[in-house]
XYZ file of C-alpha atoms in Angstrom:
511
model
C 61.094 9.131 -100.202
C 58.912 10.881 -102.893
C 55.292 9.734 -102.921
C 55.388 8.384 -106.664
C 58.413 6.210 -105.009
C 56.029 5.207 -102.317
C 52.762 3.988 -104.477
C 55.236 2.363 -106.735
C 56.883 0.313 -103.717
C 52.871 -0.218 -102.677
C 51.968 -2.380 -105.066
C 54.244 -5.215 -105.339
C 53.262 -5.353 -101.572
C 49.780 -5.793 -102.197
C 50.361 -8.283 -104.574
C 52.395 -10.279 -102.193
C 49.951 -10.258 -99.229
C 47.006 -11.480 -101.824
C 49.652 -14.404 -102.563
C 50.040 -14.868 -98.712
C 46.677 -15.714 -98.801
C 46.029 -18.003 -101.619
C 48.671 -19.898 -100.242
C 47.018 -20.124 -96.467
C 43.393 -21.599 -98.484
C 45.696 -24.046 -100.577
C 46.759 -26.054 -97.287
C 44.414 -28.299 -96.485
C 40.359 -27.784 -96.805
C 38.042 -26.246 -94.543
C 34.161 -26.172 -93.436
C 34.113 -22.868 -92.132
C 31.156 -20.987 -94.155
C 31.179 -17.461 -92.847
C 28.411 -16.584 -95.341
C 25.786 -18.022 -92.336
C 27.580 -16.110 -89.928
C 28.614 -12.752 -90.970
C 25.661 -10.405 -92.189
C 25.371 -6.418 -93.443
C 22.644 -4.686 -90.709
C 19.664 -4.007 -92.521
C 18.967 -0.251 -93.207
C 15.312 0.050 -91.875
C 13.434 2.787 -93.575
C 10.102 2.805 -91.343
C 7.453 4.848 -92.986
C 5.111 5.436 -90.014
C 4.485 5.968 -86.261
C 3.093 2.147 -86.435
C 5.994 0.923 -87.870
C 8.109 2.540 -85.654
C 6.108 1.010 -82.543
C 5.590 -2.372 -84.192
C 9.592 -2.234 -84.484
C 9.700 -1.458 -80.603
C 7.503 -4.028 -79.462
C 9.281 -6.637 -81.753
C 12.782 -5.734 -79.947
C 11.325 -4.823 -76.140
C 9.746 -8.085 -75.994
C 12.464 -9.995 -77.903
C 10.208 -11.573 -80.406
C 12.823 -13.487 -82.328
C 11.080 -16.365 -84.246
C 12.164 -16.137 -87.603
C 8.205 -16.981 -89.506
C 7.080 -13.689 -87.183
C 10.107 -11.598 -88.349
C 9.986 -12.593 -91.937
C 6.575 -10.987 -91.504
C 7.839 -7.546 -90.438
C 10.778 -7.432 -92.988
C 7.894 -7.576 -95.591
C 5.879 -4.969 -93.390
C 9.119 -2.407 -93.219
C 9.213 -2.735 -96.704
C 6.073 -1.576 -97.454
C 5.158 -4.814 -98.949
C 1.683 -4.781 -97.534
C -0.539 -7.281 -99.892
C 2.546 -10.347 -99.177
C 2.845 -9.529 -95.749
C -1.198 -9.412 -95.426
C -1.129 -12.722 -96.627
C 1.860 -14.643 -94.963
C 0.702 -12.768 -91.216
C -2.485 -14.846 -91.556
C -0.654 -18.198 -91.521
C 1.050 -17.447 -88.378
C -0.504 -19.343 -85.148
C 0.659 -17.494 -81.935
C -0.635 -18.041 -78.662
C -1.942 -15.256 -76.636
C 1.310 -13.374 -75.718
C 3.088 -9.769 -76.551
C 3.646 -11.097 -80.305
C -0.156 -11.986 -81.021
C -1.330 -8.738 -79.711
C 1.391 -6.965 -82.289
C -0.062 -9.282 -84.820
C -3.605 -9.015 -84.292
C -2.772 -5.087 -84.409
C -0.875 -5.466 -87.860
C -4.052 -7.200 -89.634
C -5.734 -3.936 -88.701
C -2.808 -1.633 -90.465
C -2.611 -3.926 -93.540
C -6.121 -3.717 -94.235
C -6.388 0.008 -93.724
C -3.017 0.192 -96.567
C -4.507 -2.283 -98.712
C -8.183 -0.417 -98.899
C -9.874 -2.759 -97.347
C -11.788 -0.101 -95.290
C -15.165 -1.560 -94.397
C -13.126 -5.373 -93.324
C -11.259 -2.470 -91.208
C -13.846 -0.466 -89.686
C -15.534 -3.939 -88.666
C -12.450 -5.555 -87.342
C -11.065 -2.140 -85.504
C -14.429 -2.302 -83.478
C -14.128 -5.916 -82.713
C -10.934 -5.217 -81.573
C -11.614 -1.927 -79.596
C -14.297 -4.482 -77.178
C -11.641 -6.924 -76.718
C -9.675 -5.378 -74.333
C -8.241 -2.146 -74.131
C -6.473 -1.981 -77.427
C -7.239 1.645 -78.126
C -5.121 3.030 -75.004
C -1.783 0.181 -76.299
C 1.131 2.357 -77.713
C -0.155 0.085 -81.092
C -3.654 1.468 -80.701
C -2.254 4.693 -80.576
C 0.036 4.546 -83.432
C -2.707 3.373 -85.791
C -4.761 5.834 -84.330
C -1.929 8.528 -85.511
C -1.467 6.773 -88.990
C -4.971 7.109 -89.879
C -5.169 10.497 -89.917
C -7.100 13.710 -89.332
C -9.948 14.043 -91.638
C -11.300 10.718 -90.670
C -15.059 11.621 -91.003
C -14.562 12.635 -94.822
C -13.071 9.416 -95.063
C -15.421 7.766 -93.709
C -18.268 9.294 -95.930
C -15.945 9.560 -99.181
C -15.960 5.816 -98.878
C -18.927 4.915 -97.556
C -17.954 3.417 -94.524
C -21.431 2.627 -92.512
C -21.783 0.844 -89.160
C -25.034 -1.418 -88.876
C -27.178 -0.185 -86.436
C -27.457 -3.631 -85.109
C -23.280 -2.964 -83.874
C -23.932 0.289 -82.531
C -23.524 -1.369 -79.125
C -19.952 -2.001 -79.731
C -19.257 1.473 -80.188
C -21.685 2.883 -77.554
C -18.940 0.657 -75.167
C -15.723 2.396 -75.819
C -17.688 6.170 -75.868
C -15.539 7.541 -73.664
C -12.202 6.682 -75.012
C -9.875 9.122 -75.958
C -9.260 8.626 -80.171
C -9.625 10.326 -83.265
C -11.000 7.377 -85.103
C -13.608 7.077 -81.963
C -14.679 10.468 -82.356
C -15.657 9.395 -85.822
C -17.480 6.535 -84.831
C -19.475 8.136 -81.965
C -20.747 10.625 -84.327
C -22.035 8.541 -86.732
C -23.684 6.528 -84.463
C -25.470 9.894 -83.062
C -26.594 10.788 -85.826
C -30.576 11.145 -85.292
C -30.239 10.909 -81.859
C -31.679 14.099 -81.534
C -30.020 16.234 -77.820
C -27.881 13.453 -77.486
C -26.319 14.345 -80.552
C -24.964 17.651 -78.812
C -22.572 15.838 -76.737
C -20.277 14.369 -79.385
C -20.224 17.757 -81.778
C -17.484 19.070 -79.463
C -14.948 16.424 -80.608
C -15.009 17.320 -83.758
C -13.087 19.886 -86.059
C -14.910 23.228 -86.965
C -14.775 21.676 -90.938
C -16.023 18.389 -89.885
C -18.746 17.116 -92.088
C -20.555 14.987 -89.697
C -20.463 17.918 -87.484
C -23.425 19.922 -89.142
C -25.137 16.340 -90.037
C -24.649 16.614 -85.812
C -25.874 19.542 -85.466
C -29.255 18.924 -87.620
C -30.163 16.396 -85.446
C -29.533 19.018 -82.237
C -31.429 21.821 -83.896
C -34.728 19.771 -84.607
C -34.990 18.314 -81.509
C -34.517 21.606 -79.600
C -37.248 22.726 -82.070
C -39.932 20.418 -81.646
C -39.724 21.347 -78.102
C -39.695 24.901 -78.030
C -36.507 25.753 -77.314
C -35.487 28.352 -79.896
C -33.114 30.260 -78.105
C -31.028 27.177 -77.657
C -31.473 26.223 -81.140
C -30.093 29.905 -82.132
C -27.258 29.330 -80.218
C -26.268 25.925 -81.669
C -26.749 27.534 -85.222
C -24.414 30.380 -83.680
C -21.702 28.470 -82.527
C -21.629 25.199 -84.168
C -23.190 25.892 -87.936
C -22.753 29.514 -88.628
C -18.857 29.200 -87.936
C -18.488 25.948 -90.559
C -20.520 28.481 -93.700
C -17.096 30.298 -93.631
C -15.436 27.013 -94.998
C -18.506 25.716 -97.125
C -18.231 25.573 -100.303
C -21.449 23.906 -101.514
C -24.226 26.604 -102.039
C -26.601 23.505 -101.185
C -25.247 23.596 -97.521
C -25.883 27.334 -96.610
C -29.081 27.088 -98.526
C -29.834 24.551 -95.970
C -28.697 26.753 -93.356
C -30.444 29.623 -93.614
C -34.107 27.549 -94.923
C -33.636 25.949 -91.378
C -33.170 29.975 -89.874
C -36.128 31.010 -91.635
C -38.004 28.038 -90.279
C -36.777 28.835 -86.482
C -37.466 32.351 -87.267
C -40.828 31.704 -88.632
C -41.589 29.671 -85.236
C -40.547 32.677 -82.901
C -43.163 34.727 -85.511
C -40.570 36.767 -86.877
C -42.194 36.680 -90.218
C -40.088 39.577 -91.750
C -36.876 38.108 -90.605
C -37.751 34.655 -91.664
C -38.934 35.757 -95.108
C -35.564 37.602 -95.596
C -33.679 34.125 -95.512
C -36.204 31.960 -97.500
C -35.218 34.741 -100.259
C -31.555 34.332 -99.624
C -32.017 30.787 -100.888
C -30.881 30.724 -104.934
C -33.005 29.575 -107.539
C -31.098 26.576 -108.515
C -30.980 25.439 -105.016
C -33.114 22.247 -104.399
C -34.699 24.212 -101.407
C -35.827 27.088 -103.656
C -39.332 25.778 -104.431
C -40.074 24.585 -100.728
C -38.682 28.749 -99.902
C -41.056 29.937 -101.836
C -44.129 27.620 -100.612
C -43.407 28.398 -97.174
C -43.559 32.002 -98.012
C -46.943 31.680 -98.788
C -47.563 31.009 -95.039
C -45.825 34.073 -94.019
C -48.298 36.410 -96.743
C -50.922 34.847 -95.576
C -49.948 35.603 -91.786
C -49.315 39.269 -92.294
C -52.413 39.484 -94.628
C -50.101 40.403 -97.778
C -52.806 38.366 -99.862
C -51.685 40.205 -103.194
C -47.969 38.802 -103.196
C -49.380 35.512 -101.792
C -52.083 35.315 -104.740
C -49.165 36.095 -107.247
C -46.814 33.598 -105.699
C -49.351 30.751 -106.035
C -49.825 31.387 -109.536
C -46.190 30.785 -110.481
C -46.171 27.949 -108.130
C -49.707 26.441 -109.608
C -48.013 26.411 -112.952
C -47.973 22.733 -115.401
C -43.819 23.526 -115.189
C -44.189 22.579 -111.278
C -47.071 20.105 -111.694
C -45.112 17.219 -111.327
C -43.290 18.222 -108.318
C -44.583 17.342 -105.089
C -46.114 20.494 -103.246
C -49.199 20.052 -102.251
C -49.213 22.805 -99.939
C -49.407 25.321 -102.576
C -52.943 24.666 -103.592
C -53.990 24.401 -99.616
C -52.391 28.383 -99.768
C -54.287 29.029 -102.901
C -57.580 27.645 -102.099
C -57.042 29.510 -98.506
C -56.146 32.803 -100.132
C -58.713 32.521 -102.786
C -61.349 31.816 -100.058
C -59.875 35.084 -97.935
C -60.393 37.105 -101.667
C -64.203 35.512 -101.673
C -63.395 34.031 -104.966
C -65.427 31.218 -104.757
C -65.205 29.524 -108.390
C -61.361 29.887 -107.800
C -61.409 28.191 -104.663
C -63.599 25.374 -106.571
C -60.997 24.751 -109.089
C -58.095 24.456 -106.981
C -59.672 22.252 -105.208
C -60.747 20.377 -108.723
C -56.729 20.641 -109.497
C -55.424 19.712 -105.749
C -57.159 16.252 -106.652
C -56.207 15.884 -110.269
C -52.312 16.382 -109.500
C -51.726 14.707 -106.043
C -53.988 11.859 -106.852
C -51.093 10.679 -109.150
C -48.493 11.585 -105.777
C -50.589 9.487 -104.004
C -50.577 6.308 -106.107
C -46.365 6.496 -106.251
C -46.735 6.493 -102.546
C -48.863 3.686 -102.116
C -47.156 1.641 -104.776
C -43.738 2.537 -103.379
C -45.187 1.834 -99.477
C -46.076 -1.574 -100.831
C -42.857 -2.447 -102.807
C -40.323 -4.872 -102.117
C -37.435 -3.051 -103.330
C -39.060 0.587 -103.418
C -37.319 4.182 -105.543
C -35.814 6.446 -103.652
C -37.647 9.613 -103.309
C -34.241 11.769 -103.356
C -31.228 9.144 -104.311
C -28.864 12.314 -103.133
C -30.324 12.716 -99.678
C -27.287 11.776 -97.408
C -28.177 8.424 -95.615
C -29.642 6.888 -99.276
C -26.815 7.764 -101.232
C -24.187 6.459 -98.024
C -26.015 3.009 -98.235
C -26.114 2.741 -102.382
C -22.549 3.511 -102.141
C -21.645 1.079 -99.182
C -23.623 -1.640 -100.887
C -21.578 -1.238 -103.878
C -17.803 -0.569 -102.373
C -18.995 -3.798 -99.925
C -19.180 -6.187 -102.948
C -16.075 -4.907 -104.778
C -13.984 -5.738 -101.149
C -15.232 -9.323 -100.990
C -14.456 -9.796 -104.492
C -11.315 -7.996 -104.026
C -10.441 -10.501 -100.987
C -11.408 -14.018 -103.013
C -8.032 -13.822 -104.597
C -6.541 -14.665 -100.767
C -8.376 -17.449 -100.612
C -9.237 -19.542 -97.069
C -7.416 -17.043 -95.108
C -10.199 -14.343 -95.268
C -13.098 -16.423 -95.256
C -14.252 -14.914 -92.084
C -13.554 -12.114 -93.335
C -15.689 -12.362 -96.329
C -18.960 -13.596 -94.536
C -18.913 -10.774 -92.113
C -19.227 -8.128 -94.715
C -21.641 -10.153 -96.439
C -23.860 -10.208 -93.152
C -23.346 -6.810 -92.967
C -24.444 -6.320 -96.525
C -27.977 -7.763 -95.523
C -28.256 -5.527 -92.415
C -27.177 -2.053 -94.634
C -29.749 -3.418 -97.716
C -32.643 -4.121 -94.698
C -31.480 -0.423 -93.636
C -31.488 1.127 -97.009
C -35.207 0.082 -97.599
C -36.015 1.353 -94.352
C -34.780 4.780 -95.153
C -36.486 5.380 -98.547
C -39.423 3.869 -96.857
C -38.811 6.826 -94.232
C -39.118 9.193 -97.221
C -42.205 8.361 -98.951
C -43.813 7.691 -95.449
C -42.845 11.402 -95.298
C -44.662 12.177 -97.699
C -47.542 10.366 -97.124
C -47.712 12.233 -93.613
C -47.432 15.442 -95.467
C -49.755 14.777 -97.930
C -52.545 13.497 -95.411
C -51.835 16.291 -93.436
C -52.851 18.951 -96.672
C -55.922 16.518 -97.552
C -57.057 16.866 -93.884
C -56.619 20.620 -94.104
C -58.618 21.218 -97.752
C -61.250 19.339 -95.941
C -61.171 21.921 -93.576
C -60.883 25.053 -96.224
C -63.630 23.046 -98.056
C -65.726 22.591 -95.093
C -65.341 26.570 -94.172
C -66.158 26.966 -98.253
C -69.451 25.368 -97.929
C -70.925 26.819 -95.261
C -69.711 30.441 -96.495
C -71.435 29.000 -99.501
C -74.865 28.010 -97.330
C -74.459 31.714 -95.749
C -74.624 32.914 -98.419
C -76.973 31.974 -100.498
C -79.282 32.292 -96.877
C -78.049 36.055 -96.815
C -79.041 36.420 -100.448
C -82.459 34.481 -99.761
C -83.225 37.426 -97.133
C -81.777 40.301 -99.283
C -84.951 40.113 -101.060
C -86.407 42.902 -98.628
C -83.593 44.510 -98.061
C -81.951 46.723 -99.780
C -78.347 45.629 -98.445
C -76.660 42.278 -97.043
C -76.296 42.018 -93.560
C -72.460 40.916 -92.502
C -73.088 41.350 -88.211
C -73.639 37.900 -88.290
C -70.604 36.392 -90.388
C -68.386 38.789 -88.111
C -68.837 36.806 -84.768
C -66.777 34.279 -84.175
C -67.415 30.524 -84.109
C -66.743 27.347 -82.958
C -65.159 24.888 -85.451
C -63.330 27.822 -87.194
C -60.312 26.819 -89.548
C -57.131 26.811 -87.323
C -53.641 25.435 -88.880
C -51.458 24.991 -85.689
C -48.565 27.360 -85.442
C -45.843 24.662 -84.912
C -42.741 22.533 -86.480
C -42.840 18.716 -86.846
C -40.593 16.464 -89.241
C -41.139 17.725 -92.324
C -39.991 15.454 -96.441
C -36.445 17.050 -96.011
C -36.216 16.680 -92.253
C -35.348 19.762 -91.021
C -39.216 21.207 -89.993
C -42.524 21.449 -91.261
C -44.292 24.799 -90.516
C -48.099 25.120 -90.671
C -49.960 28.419 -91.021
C -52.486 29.168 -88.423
C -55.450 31.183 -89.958
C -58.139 32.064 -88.055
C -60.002 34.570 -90.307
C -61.236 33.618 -94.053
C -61.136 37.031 -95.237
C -59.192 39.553 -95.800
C -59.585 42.538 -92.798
C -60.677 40.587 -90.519
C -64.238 40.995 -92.083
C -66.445 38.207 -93.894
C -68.027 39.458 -97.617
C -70.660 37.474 -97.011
């Protein structure tokens, strides 16, 4: 047989067996409805390594209620915002299934963007038991990523100081996001900072906000060499990956400062120059420069740098140090009248510093001194992104009331916060600004009794043919002295003071 023989034979077949059948349905009636019974196996296309576990734990523990799996068909999907709301209806006892469902709520509101609901909720759940170590715990651990601390910051994500306790009792547990956590939360927290910079990646942001913390406190005590080393291993290696200028002018004003501590004046001067005009740090460089001249008796590039500094273009900037400098280098020089008008000026422009600081002390909701610095901006930002979620969750109604009210009584604690840092700033500035009052005092003090010296020296030079200076040369008690030291300083890295023990220059008095 041919095969066009054999499809023509074919058909007439075909046509018979479908009229076989026709004539089986037309005898009698039946209630067989195989429509209930016989069913295509979903494809699953699971997106994740939390989907994939969530699938697992659904078929290991042989969760089979329909309202749960009806869930997780909407979860596989991807179809986070109906799932997010239909999960919350479901009442489970404590068992296998509420443990994958309390875990869900946590992935649905990290995929729907609810990030600060999801920072507050993963740390609630992190102190119930011990989620974080679950094959669930890790597989949202693996879904949310790597560069967790930029997320964290690029979104404003802030813990309330008043939870810190919930995250100071899962330290020790092994997690990326937990990494994240425990750094923030050490931020400030000056050598105990050091212990949670080694979990984090070389480009980790919070890493040198880590490491600022580490540096100052080794500072304040002493301990340069250990503060070199940190700079060394932990700051100095992140530069290569930096691409704000503002960070590695950071970096090297906080060498100079070091440097300037171990009095290695030419070193530390090298890196205050490194520091680029536009840089926010450049006029700060170039005050504590003065300090060096003034140290190595360079009195000429000192006197040149204070005029630049003492010009109206700078007047409204907040530097008071640079007339101190100038009235101390003017009273090295002998140049008395000079010294008298910077004092006259020292008044006339910091009196109006003094007034923002008092008003701004005093004021209920007070203006930030720097809105960029790091922790005022975070808070502006969290305030903001905070609001937009609880407006953002309204349109689910009941089902994240709770929600809703804890962000809002975190909003209180992050606004009480806020204040509390730009109250930090402008009390740093009232401590630096007392501090440079108390130390005129001092330069005018020395000033007047030069002054008194003088005018008894020129009193006696009447029979004489010369002034006498033996007596101006020997040393005294009560002589100016700035201590050689570093303390917090407006930007919070250190605050170097000069220590000058002789008024003019060579060691001798031109009395």
């Amino acid at each position: 047989m041919n095969k066009t023989l054999g499809l023509l034979i074919m058909i007439p077949l075909v046509a018979t067996a479908e009229d076989g059948l026709n004539i089986l349905k037309s005898k009698g009636t039946s209630d067989l409805n195989l429509s209930k019974n016989i069913q295509v196996q979903k494809q699953l296309s699971l997106t994740d390594s939390f989907q994939v576990q969530a699938y697992g734990h659904l078929r290991s523990n042989h969760i089979i209620d329909q309202n749960i799996l009806s869930v997780y068909d909407l979860v596989f999907d991807n179809k986070f915002e109906k799932a997010f709301e239909l999960i919350h209806q479901l009442e489970v006892a404590d068992s296998p299934a509420k443990k994958l469902i309390d875990a869900t709520k946590l992935y649905l509101l990290w995929q729907l963007g609810y990030y600060h609901s999801f920072t507050q909720k993963w740390l609630e759940e992190a102190n119930k038991y011990n989620f974080l170590n679950t094959e669930l715990g890790v597989a949202l651990d693996q879904v949310l990523g790597e560069k967790l601390s930029d997320w964290m910051i690029d979104n404003a994500v802030i813990i309330p100081r008043k939870q810190f306790h919930l995250a100071k009792n899962i330290s020790e547990v092994d997690s990326k996001f937990n990494y994240t956590v425990q750094a923030f939360t050490h931020l400030r927290q000056g050598g105990d900072s050091l212990a949670r910079i080694k979990y984090l990646g070389v480009k980790d942001p919070l890493r040198a906000k880590l490491s600022e913390s580490v540096l100052l406190s080794l500072a304040k005590k002493g301990h340069l060499a250990d503060a070199a080393k940190v700079l060394k291993e932990v700051v100095l290696p992140a530069l290569d990956y930096e691409t704000d200028t503002e960070q590695v002018a950071r970096y090297y004003m906080t060498l100079a400062r070091l440097l300037y501590q171990a009095k290695a004046f030419d070193a530390s001067k090298h890196y205050y120059k490194l520091i680029p005009d536009e840089s926010k740090y450049f006029l700060q460089a170039r005050t504590e420069i003065l300090w060096i001249d003034l140290q190595q008796g360079n009195l000429g590039s000192a006197k040149g740098s204070v005029v630049s500094l003492e010009s109206n273009l700078f007047s409204e900037k907040f530097i008071p140090e640079v007339h101190l400098v100038s009235a101390m280098t003017a009273l090295y020089l002998c140049q008395f009248e000079k010294v008298a008008n910077v004092f006259n000026r020292f008044i006339e422009v910091n009196k109006l510093h003094a007034k923002k600081i008092q008003t701004n002390l005093a004021a209920a909701n007070p203006i930030p001194v720097d809105q960029d610095a790091f922790f005022v901006k975070q808070y502006t930002r969290s305030l903001a992104l905070m609001n937009n979620e609880i407006t953002s969750l309204e349109k689910f109604g009941d089902i994240t009331a709770q929600l809703r009210a804890k962000i809002k009584s975190n909003i209180l604690e992050i606004q009480k916060e806020r204040k509390q840092e730009i109250l930090r700033q402008w009390n740093n500035r009232y401590a630096l600004l007392s501090l440079s009052i108390k130390n005129m005092r001092f330069v005018k003090v020395e000033y007047l009794s030069k002054m008194r010296r003088l005018n008894s020296q020129l009193a006696r030079s009447t029979t004489s043919d010369r002034v006498s200076t033996k007596a101006s040369a020997i040393g005294k008690k009560g002589e100016m002295v700035f201590p050689h030291d570093g303390i917090m300083f407006a930007d919070e890295v250190f605050h170097i003071n000069a220590k000058v023990k002789k008024l003019c220059h060579k060691g001798h008095r031109n009395d």
